[in-house]
mmCIF file with all atom_site columns, C-alpha atoms and ligand atoms in Angstrom:
data_model
loop_
_atom_site.group_PDB
_atom_site.id
_atom_site.type_symbol
_atom_site.label_atom_id
_atom_site.label_alt_id
_atom_site.label_comp_id
_atom_site.label_asym_id
_atom_site.label_entity_id
_atom_site.label_seq_id
_atom_site.pdbx_PDB_ins_code
_atom_site.Cartn_x
_atom_site.Cartn_y
_atom_site.Cartn_z
_atom_site.occupancy
_atom_site.B_iso_or_equiv
_atom_site.pdbx_formal_charge
_atom_site.auth_seq_id
_atom_site.auth_comp_id
_atom_site.auth_asym_id
_atom_site.auth_atom_id
_atom_site.pdbx_PDB_model_num
ATOM   1   C  CA  . UNK A 1 1   ? 23.435 -8.657  -23.680 1.00 50.00 ? 1   UNK A CA  1
ATOM   2   C  CA  . UNK A 1 2   ? 22.360 -7.815  -27.187 1.00 54.00 ? 2   UNK A CA  1
ATOM   3   C  CA  . UNK A 1 3   ? 24.613 -8.283  -30.200 1.00 51.00 ? 3   UNK A CA  1
ATOM   4   C  CA  . UNK A 1 4   ? 24.972 -4.547  -30.757 1.00 56.00 ? 4   UNK A CA  1
ATOM   5   C  CA  . UNK A 1 5   ? 26.137 -4.130  -27.170 1.00 90.00 ? 5   UNK A CA  1
ATOM   6   C  CA  . UNK A 1 6   ? 29.065 -6.499  -27.545 1.00 95.00 ? 6   UNK A CA  1
ATOM   7   C  CA  . UNK A 1 7   ? 30.103 -4.789  -30.801 1.00 96.00 ? 7   UNK A CA  1
ATOM   8   C  CA  . UNK A 1 8   ? 30.062 -1.444  -29.007 1.00 96.00 ? 8   UNK A CA  1
ATOM   9   C  CA  . UNK A 1 9   ? 32.103 -2.832  -26.109 1.00 97.00 ? 9   UNK A CA  1
ATOM   10  C  CA  . UNK A 1 10  ? 34.706 -4.241  -28.496 1.00 98.00 ? 10  UNK A CA  1
ATOM   11  C  CA  . UNK A 1 11  ? 34.923 -0.906  -30.343 1.00 98.00 ? 11  UNK A CA  1
ATOM   12  C  CA  . UNK A 1 12  ? 35.275 1.045   -27.089 1.00 98.00 ? 12  UNK A CA  1
ATOM   13  C  CA  . UNK A 1 13  ? 37.948 -1.312  -25.746 1.00 98.00 ? 13  UNK A CA  1
ATOM   14  C  CA  . UNK A 1 14  ? 39.961 -1.293  -28.985 1.00 98.00 ? 14  UNK A CA  1
ATOM   15  C  CA  . UNK A 1 15  ? 39.612 2.503   -29.274 1.00 98.00 ? 15  UNK A CA  1
ATOM   16  C  CA  . UNK A 1 16  ? 40.975 3.213   -25.813 1.00 98.00 ? 16  UNK A CA  1
ATOM   17  C  CA  . UNK A 1 17  ? 43.871 0.783   -26.194 1.00 98.00 ? 17  UNK A CA  1
ATOM   18  C  CA  . UNK A 1 18  ? 44.782 2.363   -29.556 1.00 98.00 ? 18  UNK A CA  1
ATOM   19  C  CA  . UNK A 1 19  ? 44.517 5.881   -28.117 1.00 98.00 ? 19  UNK A CA  1
ATOM   20  C  CA  . UNK A 1 20  ? 46.753 4.998   -25.150 1.00 98.00 ? 20  UNK A CA  1
ATOM   21  C  CA  . UNK A 1 21  ? 49.201 2.580   -26.799 1.00 98.00 ? 21  UNK A CA  1
ATOM   22  C  CA  . UNK A 1 22  ? 52.095 5.052   -26.590 1.00 98.00 ? 22  UNK A CA  1
ATOM   23  C  CA  . UNK A 1 23  ? 51.398 5.725   -22.925 1.00 98.00 ? 23  UNK A CA  1
ATOM   24  C  CA  . UNK A 1 24  ? 51.307 1.973   -22.165 1.00 98.00 ? 24  UNK A CA  1
ATOM   25  C  CA  . UNK A 1 25  ? 54.557 1.546   -24.039 1.00 98.00 ? 25  UNK A CA  1
ATOM   26  C  CA  . UNK A 1 26  ? 56.187 4.355   -22.047 1.00 98.00 ? 26  UNK A CA  1
ATOM   27  C  CA  . UNK A 1 27  ? 55.038 2.815   -18.747 1.00 98.00 ? 27  UNK A CA  1
ATOM   28  C  CA  . UNK A 1 28  ? 56.411 -0.584  -19.767 1.00 98.00 ? 28  UNK A CA  1
ATOM   29  C  CA  . UNK A 1 29  ? 59.659 1.047   -20.949 1.00 98.00 ? 29  UNK A CA  1
ATOM   30  C  CA  . UNK A 1 30  ? 60.250 2.441   -17.467 1.00 98.00 ? 30  UNK A CA  1
ATOM   31  C  CA  . UNK A 1 31  ? 60.190 -0.910  -15.640 1.00 98.00 ? 31  UNK A CA  1
ATOM   32  C  CA  . UNK A 1 32  ? 59.689 -3.593  -18.304 1.00 97.00 ? 32  UNK A CA  1
ATOM   33  C  CA  . UNK A 1 33  ? 60.652 -4.147  -21.939 1.00 97.00 ? 33  UNK A CA  1
ATOM   34  C  CA  . UNK A 1 34  ? 58.399 -1.543  -23.545 1.00 97.00 ? 34  UNK A CA  1
ATOM   35  C  CA  . UNK A 1 35  ? 56.126 -3.848  -25.531 1.00 98.00 ? 35  UNK A CA  1
ATOM   36  C  CA  . UNK A 1 36  ? 52.877 -3.588  -23.570 1.00 98.00 ? 36  UNK A CA  1
ATOM   37  C  CA  . UNK A 1 37  ? 51.300 -0.882  -25.753 1.00 98.00 ? 37  UNK A CA  1
ATOM   38  C  CA  . UNK A 1 38  ? 52.025 -2.747  -28.967 1.00 98.00 ? 38  UNK A CA  1
ATOM   39  C  CA  . UNK A 1 39  ? 51.038 -6.094  -27.464 1.00 98.00 ? 39  UNK A CA  1
ATOM   40  C  CA  . UNK A 1 40  ? 47.655 -4.799  -26.359 1.00 98.00 ? 40  UNK A CA  1
ATOM   41  C  CA  . UNK A 1 41  ? 47.033 -2.877  -29.562 1.00 98.00 ? 41  UNK A CA  1
ATOM   42  C  CA  . UNK A 1 42  ? 47.809 -5.913  -31.713 1.00 98.00 ? 42  UNK A CA  1
ATOM   43  C  CA  . UNK A 1 43  ? 45.436 -8.042  -29.645 1.00 98.00 ? 43  UNK A CA  1
ATOM   44  C  CA  . UNK A 1 44  ? 42.536 -5.641  -29.456 1.00 98.00 ? 44  UNK A CA  1
ATOM   45  C  CA  . UNK A 1 45  ? 42.775 -4.732  -33.153 1.00 98.00 ? 45  UNK A CA  1
ATOM   46  C  CA  . UNK A 1 46  ? 42.609 -8.475  -33.918 1.00 98.00 ? 46  UNK A CA  1
ATOM   47  C  CA  . UNK A 1 47  ? 39.462 -8.692  -31.800 1.00 98.00 ? 47  UNK A CA  1
ATOM   48  C  CA  . UNK A 1 48  ? 38.033 -5.588  -33.484 1.00 98.00 ? 48  UNK A CA  1
ATOM   49  C  CA  . UNK A 1 49  ? 38.664 -7.108  -36.915 1.00 98.00 ? 49  UNK A CA  1
ATOM   50  C  CA  . UNK A 1 50  ? 36.358 -10.016 -36.029 1.00 98.00 ? 50  UNK A CA  1
ATOM   51  C  CA  . UNK A 1 51  ? 33.900 -8.054  -33.892 1.00 98.00 ? 51  UNK A CA  1
ATOM   52  C  CA  . UNK A 1 52  ? 30.871 -9.057  -35.970 1.00 96.00 ? 52  UNK A CA  1
ATOM   53  C  CA  . UNK A 1 53  ? 31.676 -12.752 -35.652 1.00 98.00 ? 53  UNK A CA  1
ATOM   54  C  CA  . UNK A 1 54  ? 32.146 -12.470 -31.879 1.00 98.00 ? 54  UNK A CA  1
ATOM   55  C  CA  . UNK A 1 55  ? 28.982 -10.396 -31.446 1.00 96.00 ? 55  UNK A CA  1
ATOM   56  C  CA  . UNK A 1 56  ? 26.957 -13.010 -33.345 1.00 96.00 ? 56  UNK A CA  1
ATOM   57  C  CA  . UNK A 1 57  ? 27.714 -15.625 -30.678 1.00 97.00 ? 57  UNK A CA  1
ATOM   58  C  CA  . UNK A 1 58  ? 25.956 -16.005 -27.326 1.00 97.00 ? 58  UNK A CA  1
ATOM   59  C  CA  . UNK A 1 59  ? 27.853 -13.978 -24.702 1.00 96.00 ? 59  UNK A CA  1
ATOM   60  C  CA  . UNK A 1 60  ? 29.621 -16.947 -23.018 1.00 98.00 ? 60  UNK A CA  1
ATOM   61  C  CA  . UNK A 1 61  ? 30.897 -18.262 -26.374 1.00 98.00 ? 61  UNK A CA  1
ATOM   62  C  CA  . UNK A 1 62  ? 31.833 -14.756 -27.513 1.00 98.00 ? 62  UNK A CA  1
ATOM   63  C  CA  . UNK A 1 63  ? 33.919 -14.091 -24.401 1.00 98.00 ? 63  UNK A CA  1
ATOM   64  C  CA  . UNK A 1 64  ? 35.673 -17.460 -24.695 1.00 98.00 ? 64  UNK A CA  1
ATOM   65  C  CA  . UNK A 1 65  ? 36.473 -16.765 -28.355 1.00 98.00 ? 65  UNK A CA  1
ATOM   66  C  CA  . UNK A 1 66  ? 37.738 -13.258 -27.539 1.00 98.00 ? 66  UNK A CA  1
ATOM   67  C  CA  . UNK A 1 67  ? 39.954 -14.712 -24.799 1.00 98.00 ? 67  UNK A CA  1
ATOM   68  C  CA  . UNK A 1 68  ? 41.380 -17.265 -27.199 1.00 98.00 ? 68  UNK A CA  1
ATOM   69  C  CA  . UNK A 1 69  ? 42.065 -14.524 -29.756 1.00 98.00 ? 69  UNK A CA  1
ATOM   70  C  CA  . UNK A 1 70  ? 43.836 -12.408 -27.129 1.00 98.00 ? 70  UNK A CA  1
ATOM   71  C  CA  . UNK A 1 71  ? 46.043 -15.327 -26.082 1.00 98.00 ? 71  UNK A CA  1
ATOM   72  C  CA  . UNK A 1 72  ? 47.025 -15.818 -29.730 1.00 98.00 ? 72  UNK A CA  1
ATOM   73  C  CA  . UNK A 1 73  ? 47.664 -12.163 -30.541 1.00 98.00 ? 73  UNK A CA  1
ATOM   74  C  CA  . UNK A 1 74  ? 48.712 -10.116 -27.479 1.00 98.00 ? 74  UNK A CA  1
ATOM   75  C  CA  . UNK A 1 75  ? 51.754 -12.185 -26.552 1.00 95.00 ? 75  UNK A CA  1
ATOM   76  C  CA  . UNK A 1 76  ? 54.091 -11.403 -23.658 1.00 94.00 ? 76  UNK A CA  1
ATOM   77  C  CA  . UNK A 1 77  ? 53.054 -12.227 -20.121 1.00 97.00 ? 77  UNK A CA  1
ATOM   78  C  CA  . UNK A 1 78  ? 49.869 -10.214 -20.390 1.00 97.00 ? 78  UNK A CA  1
ATOM   79  C  CA  . UNK A 1 79  ? 48.407 -12.113 -23.395 1.00 98.00 ? 79  UNK A CA  1
ATOM   80  C  CA  . UNK A 1 80  ? 47.771 -15.387 -21.550 1.00 98.00 ? 80  UNK A CA  1
ATOM   81  C  CA  . UNK A 1 81  ? 46.582 -13.437 -18.496 1.00 98.00 ? 81  UNK A CA  1
ATOM   82  C  CA  . UNK A 1 82  ? 44.060 -11.198 -20.286 1.00 98.00 ? 82  UNK A CA  1
ATOM   83  C  CA  . UNK A 1 83  ? 43.116 -14.229 -22.400 1.00 98.00 ? 83  UNK A CA  1
ATOM   84  C  CA  . UNK A 1 84  ? 42.464 -16.234 -19.249 1.00 98.00 ? 84  UNK A CA  1
ATOM   85  C  CA  . UNK A 1 85  ? 40.371 -13.380 -17.834 1.00 98.00 ? 85  UNK A CA  1
ATOM   86  C  CA  . UNK A 1 86  ? 38.028 -13.381 -20.846 1.00 98.00 ? 86  UNK A CA  1
ATOM   87  C  CA  . UNK A 1 87  ? 37.941 -17.168 -21.275 1.00 98.00 ? 87  UNK A CA  1
ATOM   88  C  CA  . UNK A 1 88  ? 37.118 -17.719 -17.595 1.00 98.00 ? 88  UNK A CA  1
ATOM   89  C  CA  . UNK A 1 89  ? 34.526 -14.950 -17.709 1.00 98.00 ? 89  UNK A CA  1
ATOM   90  C  CA  . UNK A 1 90  ? 32.908 -16.723 -20.665 1.00 98.00 ? 90  UNK A CA  1
ATOM   91  C  CA  . UNK A 1 91  ? 32.948 -20.022 -18.807 1.00 98.00 ? 91  UNK A CA  1
ATOM   92  C  CA  . UNK A 1 92  ? 31.194 -18.609 -15.745 1.00 98.00 ? 92  UNK A CA  1
ATOM   93  C  CA  . UNK A 1 93  ? 28.767 -16.061 -17.208 1.00 97.00 ? 93  UNK A CA  1
ATOM   94  C  CA  . UNK A 1 94  ? 25.234 -16.588 -18.563 1.00 95.00 ? 94  UNK A CA  1
ATOM   95  C  CA  . UNK A 1 95  ? 23.852 -15.378 -21.896 1.00 94.00 ? 95  UNK A CA  1
ATOM   96  C  CA  . UNK A 1 96  ? 21.941 -12.492 -20.329 1.00 92.00 ? 96  UNK A CA  1
ATOM   97  C  CA  . UNK A 1 97  ? 23.701 -11.857 -17.030 1.00 93.00 ? 97  UNK A CA  1
ATOM   98  C  CA  . UNK A 1 98  ? 22.296 -9.694  -14.246 1.00 92.00 ? 98  UNK A CA  1
ATOM   99  C  CA  . UNK A 1 99  ? 24.706 -7.801  -12.031 1.00 92.00 ? 99  UNK A CA  1
ATOM   100 C  CA  . UNK A 1 100 ? 24.993 -10.611 -9.470  1.00 95.00 ? 100 UNK A CA  1
ATOM   101 C  CA  . UNK A 1 101 ? 25.951 -13.123 -12.167 1.00 96.00 ? 101 UNK A CA  1
ATOM   102 C  CA  . UNK A 1 102 ? 28.421 -10.698 -13.718 1.00 95.00 ? 102 UNK A CA  1
ATOM   103 C  CA  . UNK A 1 103 ? 30.000 -10.069 -10.300 1.00 97.00 ? 103 UNK A CA  1
ATOM   104 C  CA  . UNK A 1 104 ? 30.269 -13.779 -9.545  1.00 98.00 ? 104 UNK A CA  1
ATOM   105 C  CA  . UNK A 1 105 ? 31.747 -14.556 -12.979 1.00 98.00 ? 105 UNK A CA  1
ATOM   106 C  CA  . UNK A 1 106 ? 34.223 -11.671 -12.756 1.00 98.00 ? 106 UNK A CA  1
ATOM   107 C  CA  . UNK A 1 107 ? 35.377 -12.927 -9.348  1.00 98.00 ? 107 UNK A CA  1
ATOM   108 C  CA  . UNK A 1 108 ? 35.982 -16.425 -10.722 1.00 98.00 ? 108 UNK A CA  1
ATOM   109 C  CA  . UNK A 1 109 ? 37.794 -14.962 -13.741 1.00 98.00 ? 109 UNK A CA  1
ATOM   110 C  CA  . UNK A 1 110 ? 40.131 -12.997 -11.475 1.00 98.00 ? 110 UNK A CA  1
ATOM   111 C  CA  . UNK A 1 111 ? 40.867 -16.189 -9.524  1.00 98.00 ? 111 UNK A CA  1
ATOM   112 C  CA  . UNK A 1 112 ? 41.761 -17.857 -12.830 1.00 98.00 ? 112 UNK A CA  1
ATOM   113 C  CA  . UNK A 1 113 ? 44.155 -15.017 -13.699 1.00 98.00 ? 113 UNK A CA  1
ATOM   114 C  CA  . UNK A 1 114 ? 45.798 -15.247 -10.263 1.00 98.00 ? 114 UNK A CA  1
ATOM   115 C  CA  . UNK A 1 115 ? 46.196 -19.017 -10.654 1.00 98.00 ? 115 UNK A CA  1
ATOM   116 C  CA  . UNK A 1 116 ? 47.647 -18.645 -14.140 1.00 98.00 ? 116 UNK A CA  1
ATOM   117 C  CA  . UNK A 1 117 ? 50.043 -15.868 -13.058 1.00 98.00 ? 117 UNK A CA  1
ATOM   118 C  CA  . UNK A 1 118 ? 50.854 -17.478 -9.697  1.00 98.00 ? 118 UNK A CA  1
ATOM   119 C  CA  . UNK A 1 119 ? 50.146 -14.018 -8.411  1.00 98.00 ? 119 UNK A CA  1
ATOM   120 C  CA  . UNK A 1 120 ? 47.977 -12.137 -5.953  1.00 98.00 ? 120 UNK A CA  1
ATOM   121 C  CA  . UNK A 1 121 ? 47.094 -8.533  -5.201  1.00 98.00 ? 121 UNK A CA  1
ATOM   122 C  CA  . UNK A 1 122 ? 49.815 -6.299  -3.796  1.00 98.00 ? 122 UNK A CA  1
ATOM   123 C  CA  . UNK A 1 123 ? 52.431 -7.465  -6.308  1.00 98.00 ? 123 UNK A CA  1
ATOM   124 C  CA  . UNK A 1 124 ? 52.068 -4.515  -8.719  1.00 98.00 ? 124 UNK A CA  1
ATOM   125 C  CA  . UNK A 1 125 ? 50.169 -6.191  -11.552 1.00 98.00 ? 125 UNK A CA  1
ATOM   126 C  CA  . UNK A 1 126 ? 46.805 -6.034  -13.331 1.00 98.00 ? 126 UNK A CA  1
ATOM   127 C  CA  . UNK A 1 127 ? 45.351 -7.875  -10.319 1.00 98.00 ? 127 UNK A CA  1
ATOM   128 C  CA  . UNK A 1 128 ? 45.759 -4.699  -8.267  1.00 98.00 ? 128 UNK A CA  1
ATOM   129 C  CA  . UNK A 1 129 ? 43.085 -3.105  -10.457 1.00 99.00 ? 129 UNK A CA  1
ATOM   130 C  CA  . UNK A 1 130 ? 40.927 -6.179  -11.119 1.00 98.00 ? 130 UNK A CA  1
ATOM   131 C  CA  . UNK A 1 131 ? 40.427 -6.985  -7.429  1.00 98.00 ? 131 UNK A CA  1
ATOM   132 C  CA  . UNK A 1 132 ? 39.178 -3.553  -6.247  1.00 98.00 ? 132 UNK A CA  1
ATOM   133 C  CA  . UNK A 1 133 ? 36.934 -3.328  -9.319  1.00 98.00 ? 133 UNK A CA  1
ATOM   134 C  CA  . UNK A 1 134 ? 35.408 -6.660  -8.347  1.00 98.00 ? 134 UNK A CA  1
ATOM   135 C  CA  . UNK A 1 135 ? 34.819 -5.361  -4.825  1.00 98.00 ? 135 UNK A CA  1
ATOM   136 C  CA  . UNK A 1 136 ? 33.187 -2.210  -6.208  1.00 98.00 ? 136 UNK A CA  1
ATOM   137 C  CA  . UNK A 1 137 ? 30.927 -4.349  -8.409  1.00 97.00 ? 137 UNK A CA  1
ATOM   138 C  CA  . UNK A 1 138 ? 29.950 -6.470  -5.421  1.00 98.00 ? 138 UNK A CA  1
ATOM   139 C  CA  . UNK A 1 139 ? 29.210 -3.325  -3.408  1.00 98.00 ? 139 UNK A CA  1
ATOM   140 C  CA  . UNK A 1 140 ? 26.823 -2.197  -6.161  1.00 96.00 ? 140 UNK A CA  1
ATOM   141 C  CA  . UNK A 1 141 ? 28.820 0.951   -6.890  1.00 97.00 ? 141 UNK A CA  1
ATOM   142 C  CA  . UNK A 1 142 ? 27.777 3.061   -9.890  1.00 96.00 ? 142 UNK A CA  1
ATOM   143 C  CA  . UNK A 1 143 ? 29.655 2.956   -13.201 1.00 96.00 ? 143 UNK A CA  1
ATOM   144 C  CA  . UNK A 1 144 ? 31.310 6.312   -12.421 1.00 97.00 ? 144 UNK A CA  1
ATOM   145 C  CA  . UNK A 1 145 ? 32.417 5.049   -9.004  1.00 98.00 ? 145 UNK A CA  1
ATOM   146 C  CA  . UNK A 1 146 ? 33.821 1.862   -10.512 1.00 98.00 ? 146 UNK A CA  1
ATOM   147 C  CA  . UNK A 1 147 ? 35.808 3.899   -13.048 1.00 98.00 ? 147 UNK A CA  1
ATOM   148 C  CA  . UNK A 1 148 ? 37.193 6.048   -10.218 1.00 98.00 ? 148 UNK A CA  1
ATOM   149 C  CA  . UNK A 1 149 ? 38.097 2.937   -8.211  1.00 98.00 ? 149 UNK A CA  1
ATOM   150 C  CA  . UNK A 1 150 ? 39.973 1.511   -11.212 1.00 98.00 ? 150 UNK A CA  1
ATOM   151 C  CA  . UNK A 1 151 ? 41.898 4.754   -11.826 1.00 98.00 ? 151 UNK A CA  1
ATOM   152 C  CA  . UNK A 1 152 ? 42.842 5.081   -8.157  1.00 98.00 ? 152 UNK A CA  1
ATOM   153 C  CA  . UNK A 1 153 ? 43.896 1.428   -8.049  1.00 99.00 ? 153 UNK A CA  1
ATOM   154 C  CA  . UNK A 1 154 ? 46.186 1.857   -11.070 1.00 99.00 ? 154 UNK A CA  1
ATOM   155 C  CA  . UNK A 1 155 ? 47.649 4.989   -9.443  1.00 98.00 ? 155 UNK A CA  1
ATOM   156 C  CA  . UNK A 1 156 ? 48.182 3.004   -6.237  1.00 98.00 ? 156 UNK A CA  1
ATOM   157 C  CA  . UNK A 1 157 ? 50.605 0.674   -8.055  1.00 98.00 ? 157 UNK A CA  1
ATOM   158 C  CA  . UNK A 1 158 ? 53.114 3.565   -8.351  1.00 98.00 ? 158 UNK A CA  1
ATOM   159 C  CA  . UNK A 1 159 ? 54.646 3.176   -4.857  1.00 98.00 ? 159 UNK A CA  1
ATOM   160 C  CA  . UNK A 1 160 ? 54.472 -0.642  -4.960  1.00 98.00 ? 160 UNK A CA  1
ATOM   161 C  CA  . UNK A 1 161 ? 57.471 -2.885  -5.505  1.00 98.00 ? 161 UNK A CA  1
ATOM   162 C  CA  . UNK A 1 162 ? 56.918 -5.355  -8.345  1.00 98.00 ? 162 UNK A CA  1
ATOM   163 C  CA  . UNK A 1 163 ? 56.950 -8.980  -7.225  1.00 98.00 ? 163 UNK A CA  1
ATOM   164 C  CA  . UNK A 1 164 ? 55.736 -10.568 -10.481 1.00 98.00 ? 164 UNK A CA  1
ATOM   165 C  CA  . UNK A 1 165 ? 56.520 -10.111 -14.164 1.00 97.00 ? 165 UNK A CA  1
ATOM   166 C  CA  . UNK A 1 166 ? 59.532 -8.443  -15.748 1.00 97.00 ? 166 UNK A CA  1
ATOM   167 C  CA  . UNK A 1 167 ? 59.361 -5.407  -13.465 1.00 97.00 ? 167 UNK A CA  1
ATOM   168 C  CA  . UNK A 1 168 ? 60.147 -7.683  -10.505 1.00 97.00 ? 168 UNK A CA  1
ATOM   169 C  CA  . UNK A 1 169 ? 63.679 -8.127  -11.934 1.00 97.00 ? 169 UNK A CA  1
ATOM   170 C  CA  . UNK A 1 170 ? 64.287 -4.476  -10.973 1.00 97.00 ? 170 UNK A CA  1
ATOM   171 C  CA  . UNK A 1 171 ? 63.501 -4.988  -7.290  1.00 96.00 ? 171 UNK A CA  1
ATOM   172 C  CA  . UNK A 1 172 ? 63.307 -1.644  -5.498  1.00 97.00 ? 172 UNK A CA  1
ATOM   173 C  CA  . UNK A 1 173 ? 63.893 0.216   -8.774  1.00 97.00 ? 173 UNK A CA  1
ATOM   174 C  CA  . UNK A 1 174 ? 60.373 -0.784  -9.837  1.00 97.00 ? 174 UNK A CA  1
ATOM   175 C  CA  . UNK A 1 175 ? 59.071 1.589   -7.144  1.00 98.00 ? 175 UNK A CA  1
ATOM   176 C  CA  . UNK A 1 176 ? 57.825 4.971   -8.391  1.00 98.00 ? 176 UNK A CA  1
ATOM   177 C  CA  . UNK A 1 177 ? 56.288 3.885   -11.714 1.00 98.00 ? 177 UNK A CA  1
ATOM   178 C  CA  . UNK A 1 178 ? 52.761 2.813   -12.550 1.00 98.00 ? 178 UNK A CA  1
ATOM   179 C  CA  . UNK A 1 179 ? 52.371 -0.811  -13.624 1.00 98.00 ? 179 UNK A CA  1
ATOM   180 C  CA  . UNK A 1 180 ? 51.557 -0.932  -17.349 1.00 98.00 ? 180 UNK A CA  1
ATOM   181 C  CA  . UNK A 1 181 ? 49.105 -3.816  -16.992 1.00 98.00 ? 181 UNK A CA  1
ATOM   182 C  CA  . UNK A 1 182 ? 47.303 -2.043  -14.156 1.00 98.00 ? 182 UNK A CA  1
ATOM   183 C  CA  . UNK A 1 183 ? 46.925 1.009   -16.398 1.00 99.00 ? 183 UNK A CA  1
ATOM   184 C  CA  . UNK A 1 184 ? 45.646 -0.987  -19.387 1.00 98.00 ? 184 UNK A CA  1
ATOM   185 C  CA  . UNK A 1 185 ? 43.188 -2.786  -17.103 1.00 98.00 ? 185 UNK A CA  1
ATOM   186 C  CA  . UNK A 1 186 ? 41.878 0.550   -15.774 1.00 99.00 ? 186 UNK A CA  1
ATOM   187 C  CA  . UNK A 1 187 ? 41.473 1.800   -19.355 1.00 98.00 ? 187 UNK A CA  1
ATOM   188 C  CA  . UNK A 1 188 ? 39.448 -1.297  -20.267 1.00 98.00 ? 188 UNK A CA  1
ATOM   189 C  CA  . UNK A 1 189 ? 37.302 -0.953  -17.134 1.00 98.00 ? 189 UNK A CA  1
ATOM   190 C  CA  . UNK A 1 190 ? 36.522 2.669   -18.070 1.00 98.00 ? 190 UNK A CA  1
ATOM   191 C  CA  . UNK A 1 191 ? 35.656 1.721   -21.669 1.00 97.00 ? 191 UNK A CA  1
ATOM   192 C  CA  . UNK A 1 192 ? 33.337 -1.099  -20.587 1.00 96.00 ? 192 UNK A CA  1
ATOM   193 C  CA  . UNK A 1 193 ? 31.681 0.770   -17.697 1.00 95.00 ? 193 UNK A CA  1
ATOM   194 C  CA  . UNK A 1 194 ? 31.054 3.939   -19.694 1.00 96.00 ? 194 UNK A CA  1
ATOM   195 C  CA  . UNK A 1 195 ? 29.750 2.038   -22.722 1.00 95.00 ? 195 UNK A CA  1
ATOM   196 C  CA  . UNK A 1 196 ? 27.328 -0.018  -20.631 1.00 91.00 ? 196 UNK A CA  1
ATOM   197 C  CA  . UNK A 1 197 ? 26.228 3.110   -18.744 1.00 90.00 ? 197 UNK A CA  1
ATOM   198 C  CA  . UNK A 1 198 ? 25.647 5.104   -21.931 1.00 90.00 ? 198 UNK A CA  1
ATOM   199 C  CA  . UNK A 1 199 ? 23.501 2.402   -23.513 1.00 85.00 ? 199 UNK A CA  1
ATOM   200 C  CA  . UNK A 1 200 ? 21.767 1.016   -20.436 1.00 73.00 ? 200 UNK A CA  1
HETATM 201 P  P1  . LIG B 2 .   ? 55.849 -8.851  -20.783 1.00 74.63 ? 301 LIG B P1  1
HETATM 202 O  O1  . LIG B 2 .   ? 55.997 -8.593  -19.304 1.00 74.63 ? 301 LIG B O1  1
HETATM 203 O  O2  . LIG B 2 .   ? 56.057 -10.274 -21.150 1.00 74.63 ? 301 LIG B O2  1
HETATM 204 O  O3  . LIG B 2 .   ? 56.653 -7.897  -21.597 1.00 74.63 ? 301 LIG B O3  1
HETATM 205 P  P2  . LIG B 2 .   ? 53.516 -7.191  -21.202 1.00 74.63 ? 301 LIG B P2  1
HETATM 206 O  O4  . LIG B 2 .   ? 54.470 -6.051  -21.201 1.00 74.63 ? 301 LIG B O4  1
HETATM 207 O  O5  . LIG B 2 .   ? 52.544 -7.232  -22.315 1.00 74.63 ? 301 LIG B O5  1
HETATM 208 O  O6  . LIG B 2 .   ? 54.285 -8.572  -21.116 1.00 74.63 ? 301 LIG B O6  1
HETATM 209 O  O7  . LIG B 2 .   ? 52.649 -7.162  -19.861 1.00 74.63 ? 301 LIG B O7  1
HETATM 210 C  C1  . LIG B 2 .   ? 53.205 -6.812  -18.629 1.00 74.63 ? 301 LIG B C1  1
HETATM 211 C  C2  . LIG B 2 .   ? 52.073 -6.727  -17.600 1.00 74.63 ? 301 LIG B C2  1
HETATM 212 O  O8  . LIG B 2 .   ? 51.557 -8.015  -17.317 1.00 74.63 ? 301 LIG B O8  1
HETATM 213 C  C3  . LIG B 2 .   ? 52.559 -6.196  -16.263 1.00 74.63 ? 301 LIG B C3  1
HETATM 214 O  O9  . LIG B 2 .   ? 52.511 -4.789  -16.251 1.00 74.63 ? 301 LIG B O9  1
HETATM 215 C  C4  . LIG B 2 .   ? 51.616 -6.836  -15.261 1.00 74.63 ? 301 LIG B C4  1
HETATM 216 O  O10 . LIG B 2 .   ? 50.460 -6.019  -15.027 1.00 74.63 ? 301 LIG B O10 1
HETATM 217 C  C5  . LIG B 2 .   ? 51.158 -8.088  -15.964 1.00 74.63 ? 301 LIG B C5  1
HETATM 218 N  N1  . LIG B 2 .   ? 51.777 -9.278  -15.378 1.00 74.63 ? 301 LIG B N1  1
HETATM 219 C  C6  . LIG B 2 .   ? 52.991 -9.787  -15.651 1.00 74.63 ? 301 LIG B C6  1
HETATM 220 N  N2  . LIG B 2 .   ? 53.203 -10.923 -14.926 1.00 74.63 ? 301 LIG B N2  1
HETATM 221 C  C7  . LIG B 2 .   ? 52.079 -11.123 -14.193 1.00 74.63 ? 301 LIG B C7  1
HETATM 222 C  C8  . LIG B 2 .   ? 51.652 -12.128 -13.253 1.00 74.63 ? 301 LIG B C8  1
HETATM 223 N  N3  . LIG B 2 .   ? 52.431 -13.167 -12.944 1.00 74.63 ? 301 LIG B N3  1
HETATM 224 N  N4  . LIG B 2 .   ? 50.411 -12.005 -12.714 1.00 74.63 ? 301 LIG B N4  1
HETATM 225 C  C9  . LIG B 2 .   ? 49.601 -10.977 -13.048 1.00 74.63 ? 301 LIG B C9  1
HETATM 226 N  N5  . LIG B 2 .   ? 49.950 -10.014 -13.920 1.00 74.63 ? 301 LIG B N5  1
HETATM 227 C  C10 . LIG B 2 .   ? 51.161 -10.075 -14.484 1.00 74.63 ? 301 LIG B C10 1
HETATM 228 MG MG1 . LIG B 2 .   ? 56.452 -5.860  -21.592 1.00 74.63 ? 302 LIG B MG1 1
#
């Protein structure tokens, strides 16, 4: 991936998080502590501020550095988890990945998130979006299809009962609300997929 591409991806990711910060906050207010929008915005603005430095590195190093930055700046439960996602992706990916390599690396990165969070799909977390997106990647779905899969997967967390994170403290009362981390993950998937598609 060329330097300009990573800069564009960072801009697109930070833009969508900034544009939806209030929505993420509202979702986290319903069944969490209401900090997810601010957490994500703080983290992605910190990444945006150093976009040139990240984009100057080879992709694996850039992703590891972005992950480290997210761990340091997002905070909450989601900071270490999104940080792990990017760091593990950087560890597994090559400098100029084809789709097969990207799919493999993304799968390993999701496993790292699950290990870190002691979580799995079906527990109303970001994993409930990450996993179906990985499957769609493996099935060679188009960018538009992957975006639709991510949106549907976030929507599908509404009737779930939270079994991990703060929302799990609410038990059955967590049912009926979308998971904030699932929503932010779907937003990031859309930003990345549409940016890659537009500049492919
Ligand atoms: P906190 O819960 O500490 O306030 P955030 O509000 O930033 O942190 O993030 C909450 C999101 O993190 C949840 O919506 C969920 O998607 C995700 N999450 C929390 N715990 C876990 C876990 N153990 N495994 C996977 N994802 C998790
Ligand atoms: Mg929170």
